[in-house]
Amino acid sequence: MTDLYCVFGNPIAHSKSPAIHSAFAAATSQDLRYEARLAPLDGFAASVAEFVAGGGRGANVTVPFKEEAFRLCTRRSARAELAGAVNTLNFADGEIVGDNTDGAGLVRDIVANLGVALAGRRVLLLGAGGAARGVIEPLLGERPQSLTIANRSADKAELLAEIFQKNASTVNATVNGGNYEKLAGHRFDVVINATSASLAGASLPLPPDLFAAGSLAYDMMYGKGETPFLALARSQGAARSADGLGMLVEQAAEAFRLWRGVRPVTAGVLANLRATLAA
Ligand code: ATR
């Protein structure tokens, strides 16, 4: 029997996850169907219950339900606990088991796909909302020299730095938090945008000279052309840039591995998605 998976979100019509997982399934000869499901804003739990009752085996969760998914789980992985959000659900034996593959996807895209090591590097994370929080533990797992979290509201960045300095499983790095002004005079090797500023048409107030020689600017967002953050980073001297399409594919591959026990090869799927996006 074909196993059923889905992604829950609102909106969900333009999700690329069904195409990504269908390609993974074909490439690994896994008998599964993966569909997009629109959950009402006040009906996430009911949508999950309906899906499980209909034989659903697992699901991804996207905006705006990742925190609600976290609360719905009967069990969670350690990285999901630290992320405070869940993007992957596994339904088995009456349990809802939650994980978060976003950070692993980001790290894999940077390290494996882009070939940029994080170990020993100065990493700057812009933003202190759910998207930022979800990737901190896996970033620290790479043992950077330092992880700096900068945010418009300094208190949120300071709180995240404190939480992860205390609780992350590997903290060999210095973890700092503060506002954008505090970045003045500091340089970074990898700068990751986890804010939603560009959705509001806003530009981040980054001080000049933020980008060290050879640095990578990474935007967790993606779109048809260059994102506003990557354009800003290029104008301020970032040597390399990448948007979040690779992270999207890699978080999906990690979810697929959790469900099916086989890790799909991602390069072809990413190249096809990139071509579709550019068309
Ligand atoms: P997400 O789940 O996408 O992280 P979120 O939790 O609402 O959404 O967080 C949004 C992030 O983008 C926050 O870091 C937010 O900064 P504040 O905590 O100061 O609100 C950041 N952000 C959103 N709009 C911004 C803007 N115009 N300028 C700077 N930062 C912005």
GROMACS .gro file of C-alpha atoms and ligand atoms in nm:
model
  310
    1MET     CA    1   0.000   0.000   0.000
    2THR     CA    2   0.121   0.350  -0.084
    3ASP     CA    3   0.223   0.542   0.230
    4LEU     CA    4   0.075   0.887   0.269
    5TYR     CA    5   0.264   1.204   0.377
    6CYS     CA    6   0.181   1.573   0.354
    7VAL     CA    7   0.285   1.927   0.440
    8PHE     CA    8   0.052   2.142   0.651
    9GLY     CA    9   0.058   2.519   0.616
   10ASN     CA   10  -0.154   2.826   0.554
   11PRO     CA   11  -0.113   2.933   0.279
   12ILE     CA   12   0.017   2.614   0.117
   13ALA     CA   13  -0.080   2.619  -0.252
   14HIS     CA   14   0.268   2.726  -0.371
   15SER     CA   15   0.462   2.483  -0.152
   16LYS     CA   16   0.749   2.310  -0.331
   17SER     CA   17   0.752   2.022  -0.081
   18PRO     CA   18   0.523   1.788  -0.280
   19ALA     CA   19   0.749   1.819  -0.586
   20ILE     CA   20   1.063   1.771  -0.377
   21HIS     CA   21   0.938   1.462  -0.190
   22SER     CA   22   0.787   1.307  -0.503
   23ALA     CA   23   1.125   1.341  -0.671
   24PHE     CA   24   1.298   1.185  -0.368
   25ALA     CA   25   1.048   0.897  -0.367
   26ALA     CA   26   1.101   0.828  -0.738
   27ALA     CA   27   1.479   0.841  -0.703
   28THR     CA   28   1.485   0.603  -0.405
   29SER     CA   29   1.201   0.373  -0.527
   30GLN     CA   30   0.991   0.446  -0.217
   31ASP     CA   31   0.619   0.381  -0.253
   32LEU     CA   32   0.471   0.700  -0.111
   33ARG     CA   33   0.239   0.986  -0.192
   34TYR     CA   34   0.304   1.338  -0.059
   35GLU     CA   35   0.049   1.617  -0.082
   36ALA     CA   36  -0.004   1.977   0.034
   37ARG     CA   37  -0.280   2.028   0.290
   38LEU     CA   38  -0.425   2.365   0.383
   39ALA     CA   39  -0.500   2.371   0.756
   40PRO     CA   40  -0.739   2.642   0.881
   41LEU     CA   41  -0.560   2.894   1.105
   42ASP     CA   42  -0.769   2.775   1.400
   43GLY     CA   43  -0.778   2.411   1.295
   44PHE     CA   44  -0.425   2.270   1.282
   45ALA     CA   45  -0.475   1.999   1.545
   46ALA     CA   46  -0.801   1.886   1.384
   47SER     CA   47  -0.632   1.870   1.042
   48VAL     CA   48  -0.354   1.653   1.182
   49ALA     CA   49  -0.605   1.424   1.356
   50GLU     CA   50  -0.800   1.384   1.032
   51PHE     CA   51  -0.482   1.304   0.838
   52VAL     CA   52  -0.372   1.042   1.093
   53ALA     CA   53  -0.720   0.886   1.095
   54GLY     CA   54  -0.695   0.860   0.716
   55GLY     CA   55  -0.371   0.661   0.742
   56GLY     CA   56  -0.115   0.945   0.721
   57ARG     CA   57   0.232   0.827   0.819
   58GLY     CA   58   0.415   1.157   0.860
   59ALA     CA   59   0.398   1.526   0.781
   60ASN     CA   60   0.598   1.840   0.740
   61VAL     CA   61   0.477   2.158   0.902
   62THR     CA   62   0.535   2.507   0.772
   63VAL     CA   63   0.427   2.866   0.845
   64PRO     CA   64   0.243   2.942   1.071
   65PHE     CA   65   0.209   2.610   1.254
   66LYS     CA   66   0.559   2.508   1.366
   67GLU     CA   67   0.513   2.620   1.727
   68GLU     CA   68   0.166   2.466   1.747
   69ALA     CA   69   0.306   2.142   1.606
   70PHE     CA   70   0.567   2.151   1.884
   71ARG     CA   71   0.290   2.165   2.146
   72LEU     CA   72   0.089   1.889   1.978
   73CYS     CA   73   0.368   1.631   1.990
   74THR     CA   74   0.367   1.350   2.244
   75ARG     CA   75   0.747   1.318   2.202
   76ARG     CA   76   1.015   1.545   2.055
   77SER     CA   77   1.379   1.513   1.952
   78ALA     CA   78   1.640   1.705   2.151
   79ARG     CA   79   1.699   1.945   1.862
   80ALA     CA   80   1.324   2.012   1.834
   81GLU     CA   81   1.312   2.086   2.209
   82LEU     CA   82   1.586   2.344   2.169
   83ALA     CA   83   1.435   2.488   1.852
   84GLY     CA   84   1.099   2.535   2.024
   85ALA     CA   85   0.939   2.443   1.694
   86VAL     CA   86   0.868   2.129   1.491
   87ASN     CA   87   0.873   2.095   1.112
   88THR     CA   88   0.858   1.715   1.084
   89LEU     CA   89   0.600   1.482   1.236
   90ASN     CA   90   0.603   1.104   1.250
   91PHE     CA   91   0.282   0.919   1.336
   92ALA     CA   92   0.328   0.574   1.487
   93ASP     CA   93   0.157   0.367   1.757
   94GLY     CA   94  -0.076   0.649   1.858
   95GLU     CA   95   0.216   0.888   1.914
   96ILE     CA   96   0.298   1.215   1.742
   97VAL     CA   97   0.676   1.240   1.734
   98GLY     CA   98   0.824   1.577   1.642
   99ASP     CA   99   1.160   1.677   1.502
  100ASN     CA  100   1.308   1.988   1.348
  101THR     CA  101   1.521   1.942   1.036
  102ASP     CA  102   1.556   2.310   0.941
  103GLY     CA  103   1.891   2.365   1.110
  104ALA     CA  104   2.036   2.040   0.978
  105GLY     CA  105   1.919   2.145   0.630
  106LEU     CA  106   2.085   2.485   0.661
  107VAL     CA  107   2.412   2.339   0.786
  108ARG     CA  108   2.420   2.075   0.516
  109ASP     CA  109   2.356   2.331   0.245
  110ILE     CA  110   2.637   2.555   0.370
  111VAL     CA  111   2.893   2.284   0.448
  112ALA     CA  112   2.823   2.011   0.190
  113ASN     CA  113   2.661   2.193  -0.103
  114LEU     CA  114   2.845   2.526  -0.084
  115GLY     CA  115   3.165   2.379   0.058
  116VAL     CA  116   3.198   2.641   0.331
  117ALA     CA  117   3.322   2.507   0.665
  118LEU     CA  118   3.165   2.654   0.979
  119ALA     CA  119   3.419   2.505   1.218
  120GLY     CA  120   3.642   2.773   1.367
  121ARG     CA  121   3.459   3.052   1.181
  122ARG     CA  122   3.290   3.367   1.306
  123VAL     CA  123   2.919   3.320   1.235
  124LEU     CA  124   2.658   3.596   1.250
  125LEU     CA  125   2.287   3.510   1.266
  126LEU     CA  126   2.051   3.798   1.186
  127GLY     CA  127   1.711   3.768   1.357
  128ALA     CA  128   1.587   3.617   1.681
  129GLY     CA  129   1.243   3.485   1.585
  130GLY     CA  130   1.134   3.126   1.526
  131ALA     CA  131   1.340   3.084   1.208
  132ALA     CA  132   1.660   3.191   1.384
  133ARG     CA  133   1.597   2.984   1.694
  134GLY     CA  134   1.538   2.672   1.484
  135VAL     CA  135   1.890   2.669   1.341
  136ILE     CA  136   2.109   2.763   1.639
  137GLU     CA  137   2.175   2.417   1.785
  138PRO     CA  138   2.289   2.263   1.453
  139LEU     CA  139   2.506   2.570   1.382
  140LEU     CA  140   2.675   2.530   1.721
  141GLY     CA  141   2.719   2.161   1.648
  142GLU     CA  142   2.965   2.262   1.374
  143ARG     CA  143   3.188   2.422   1.640
  144PRO     CA  144   3.222   2.773   1.505
  145GLN     CA  145   3.468   3.005   1.681
  146SER     CA  146   3.178   3.234   1.772
  147LEU     CA  147   2.806   3.269   1.710
  148THR     CA  148   2.665   3.620   1.728
  149ILE     CA  149   2.290   3.675   1.718
  150ALA     CA  150   2.180   4.024   1.613
  151ASN     CA  151   1.823   4.147   1.622
  152ARG     CA  152   1.619   4.468   1.597
  153SER     CA  153   1.489   4.397   1.949
  154ALA     CA  154   1.813   4.331   2.139
  155ASP     CA  155   1.644   4.156   2.432
  156LYS     CA  156   1.525   3.865   2.212
  157ALA     CA  157   1.878   3.809   2.078
  158GLU     CA  158   2.028   3.831   2.428
  159LEU     CA  159   1.775   3.578   2.558
  160LEU     CA  160   1.849   3.330   2.277
  161ALA     CA  161   2.224   3.363   2.337
  162GLU     CA  162   2.169   3.293   2.705
  163ILE     CA  163   1.944   2.991   2.643
  164PHE     CA  164   2.184   2.829   2.399
  165GLN     CA  165   2.497   2.910   2.596
  166LYS     CA  166   2.336   2.718   2.883
  167ASN     CA  167   2.156   2.434   2.706
  168ALA     CA  168   2.310   2.347   2.372
  169SER     CA  169   2.476   2.007   2.364
  170THR     CA  170   2.797   2.145   2.210
  171VAL     CA  171   2.901   2.492   2.303
  172ASN     CA  172   3.267   2.546   2.237
  173ALA     CA  173   3.180   2.876   2.074
  174THR     CA  174   3.125   3.214   2.232
  175VAL     CA  175   2.755   3.293   2.190
  176ASN     CA  176   2.660   3.664   2.197
  177GLY     CA  177   2.337   3.851   2.139
  178GLY     CA  178   2.249   4.215   2.084
  179ASN     CA  179   2.118   4.473   1.840
  180TYR     CA  180   2.261   4.571   1.502
  181GLU     CA  181   2.456   4.870   1.638
  182LYS     CA  182   2.655   4.633   1.856
  183LEU     CA  183   2.801   4.476   1.541
  184ALA     CA  184   3.003   4.787   1.454
  185GLY     CA  185   3.374   4.712   1.432
  186HIS     CA  186   3.324   4.333   1.409
  187ARG     CA  187   3.376   4.112   1.105
  188PHE     CA  188   3.223   3.777   1.022
  189ASP     CA  189   3.304   3.485   0.791
  190VAL     CA  190   2.944   3.363   0.752
  191VAL     CA  191   2.641   3.594   0.783
  192ILE     CA  192   2.298   3.426   0.781
  193ASN     CA  193   1.974   3.619   0.740
  194ALA     CA  194   1.691   3.461   0.941
  195THR     CA  195   1.477   3.776   0.964
  196SER     CA  196   1.155   3.839   0.777
  197ALA     CA  197   1.252   4.203   0.715
  198SER     CA  198   1.242   4.165   0.336
  199LEU     CA  199   0.879   4.047   0.352
  200ALA     CA  200   0.801   4.389   0.500
  201GLY     CA  201   1.012   4.553   0.228
  202ALA     CA  202   1.261   4.667   0.493
  203SER     CA  203   1.638   4.665   0.469
  204LEU     CA  204   1.851   4.561   0.768
  205PRO     CA  205   2.064   4.834   0.928
  206LEU     CA  206   2.395   4.651   0.893
  207PRO     CA  207   2.707   4.850   0.980
  208PRO     CA  208   2.975   4.875   0.707
  209ASP     CA  209   3.276   4.638   0.709
  210LEU     CA  210   3.074   4.346   0.848
  211PHE     CA  211   3.193   4.098   0.587
  212ALA     CA  212   3.541   3.949   0.633
  213ALA     CA  213   3.753   3.862   0.329
  214GLY     CA  214   3.610   3.556   0.154
  215SER     CA  215   3.289   3.567   0.357
  216LEU     CA  216   2.959   3.398   0.272
  217ALA     CA  217   2.622   3.578   0.294
  218TYR     CA  218   2.336   3.327   0.327
  219ASP     CA  219   1.968   3.423   0.308
  220MET     CA  220   1.724   3.167   0.446
  221MET     CA  221   1.468   3.330   0.216
  222TYR     CA  222   1.465   3.271  -0.159
  223GLY     CA  223   1.287   3.413  -0.460
  224LYS     CA  224   1.306   3.453  -0.834
  225GLY     CA  225   1.595   3.699  -0.836
  226GLU     CA  226   1.859   3.807  -0.586
  227THR     CA  227   1.700   3.867  -0.244
  228PRO     CA  228   1.723   4.219  -0.090
  229PHE     CA  229   1.958   4.091   0.183
  230LEU     CA  230   2.194   3.929  -0.067
  231ALA     CA  231   2.198   4.246  -0.278
  232LEU     CA  232   2.288   4.445   0.034
  233ALA     CA  233   2.555   4.192   0.133
  234ARG     CA  234   2.710   4.204  -0.214
  235SER     CA  235   2.721   4.585  -0.203
  236GLN     CA  236   2.894   4.562   0.136
  237GLY     CA  237   3.163   4.324   0.016
  238ALA     CA  238   3.042   3.968   0.080
  239ALA     CA  239   3.251   3.741  -0.142
  240ARG     CA  240   2.988   3.471  -0.190
  241SER     CA  241   2.614   3.449  -0.152
  242ALA     CA  242   2.344   3.184  -0.144
  243ASP     CA  243   1.970   3.189  -0.092
  244GLY     CA  244   1.761   2.939   0.104
  245LEU     CA  245   1.650   2.710  -0.178
  246GLY     CA  246   1.925   2.462  -0.088
  247MET     CA  247   1.816   2.469   0.276
  248LEU     CA  248   1.459   2.394   0.168
  249VAL     CA  249   1.571   2.086  -0.026
  250GLU     CA  250   1.809   1.970   0.248
  251GLN     CA  251   1.555   2.000   0.532
  252ALA     CA  252   1.323   1.791   0.314
  253ALA     CA  253   1.594   1.531   0.257
  254GLU     CA  254   1.653   1.506   0.631
  255ALA     CA  255   1.278   1.460   0.694
  256PHE     CA  256   1.265   1.196   0.419
  257ARG     CA  257   1.555   1.013   0.586
  258LEU     CA  258   1.376   1.017   0.922
  259TRP     CA  259   1.060   0.871   0.770
  260ARG     CA  260   1.204   0.624   0.523
  261GLY     CA  261   1.552   0.542   0.653
  262VAL     CA  262   1.714   0.637   0.323
  263ARG     CA  263   1.880   0.968   0.242
  264PRO     CA  264   1.802   1.092  -0.109
  265VAL     CA  265   2.064   1.257  -0.329
  266THR     CA  266   1.966   1.623  -0.348
  267ALA     CA  267   2.174   1.784  -0.624
  268GLY     CA  268   1.944   1.704  -0.918
  269VAL     CA  269   1.629   1.805  -0.729
  270LEU     CA  270   1.788   2.135  -0.629
  271ALA     CA  271   1.905   2.206  -0.984
  272ASN     CA  272   1.555   2.139  -1.122
  273LEU     CA  273   1.393   2.363  -0.861
  274ARG     CA  274   1.643   2.639  -0.938
  275ALA     CA  275   1.562   2.616  -1.306
  276THR     CA  276   1.186   2.630  -1.236
  277LEU     CA  277   1.232   2.932  -1.010
  278ALA     CA  278   1.435   3.119  -1.272
  279ALA     CA  279   1.188   3.045  -1.553
  280ATR     P1  280   1.003   3.381   1.191
  280ATR     O1  281   0.928   3.260   1.236
  280ATR     O2  282   1.007   3.402   1.043
  280ATR     O3  283   1.138   3.391   1.255
  280ATR     P2  284   0.920   3.583   1.375
  280ATR     O4  285   0.932   3.491   1.490
  280ATR     O5  286   0.804   3.679   1.369
  280ATR     O6  287   0.913   3.505   1.239
  280ATR     O7  288   1.057   3.667   1.364
  280ATR     C1  289   1.079   3.762   1.264
  280ATR     C2  290   1.224   3.812   1.275
  280ATR     O8  291   1.248   3.909   1.172
  280ATR     C3  292   1.256   3.882   1.406
  280ATR     O9  293   1.391   3.864   1.435
  280ATR     C4  294   1.224   4.027   1.371
  280ATR    O10  295   1.289   4.122   1.454
  280ATR     P3  296   1.218   4.167   1.593
  280ATR    O11  297   1.232   4.051   1.689
  280ATR    O12  298   1.294   4.286   1.636
  280ATR    O13  299   1.074   4.195   1.559
  280ATR     C5  300   1.282   4.034   1.232
  280ATR     N1  301   1.224   4.143   1.154
  280ATR     C6  302   1.100   4.148   1.097
  280ATR     N2  303   1.083   4.267   1.033
  280ATR     C7  304   1.198   4.337   1.050
  280ATR     C8  305   1.243   4.466   1.006
  280ATR     N3  306   1.164   4.545   0.932
  280ATR     N4  307   1.368   4.504   1.040
  280ATR     C9  308   1.448   4.426   1.115
  280ATR     N5  309   1.411   4.302   1.159
  280ATR    C10  310   1.289   4.258   1.127
   0.00000   0.00000   0.00000
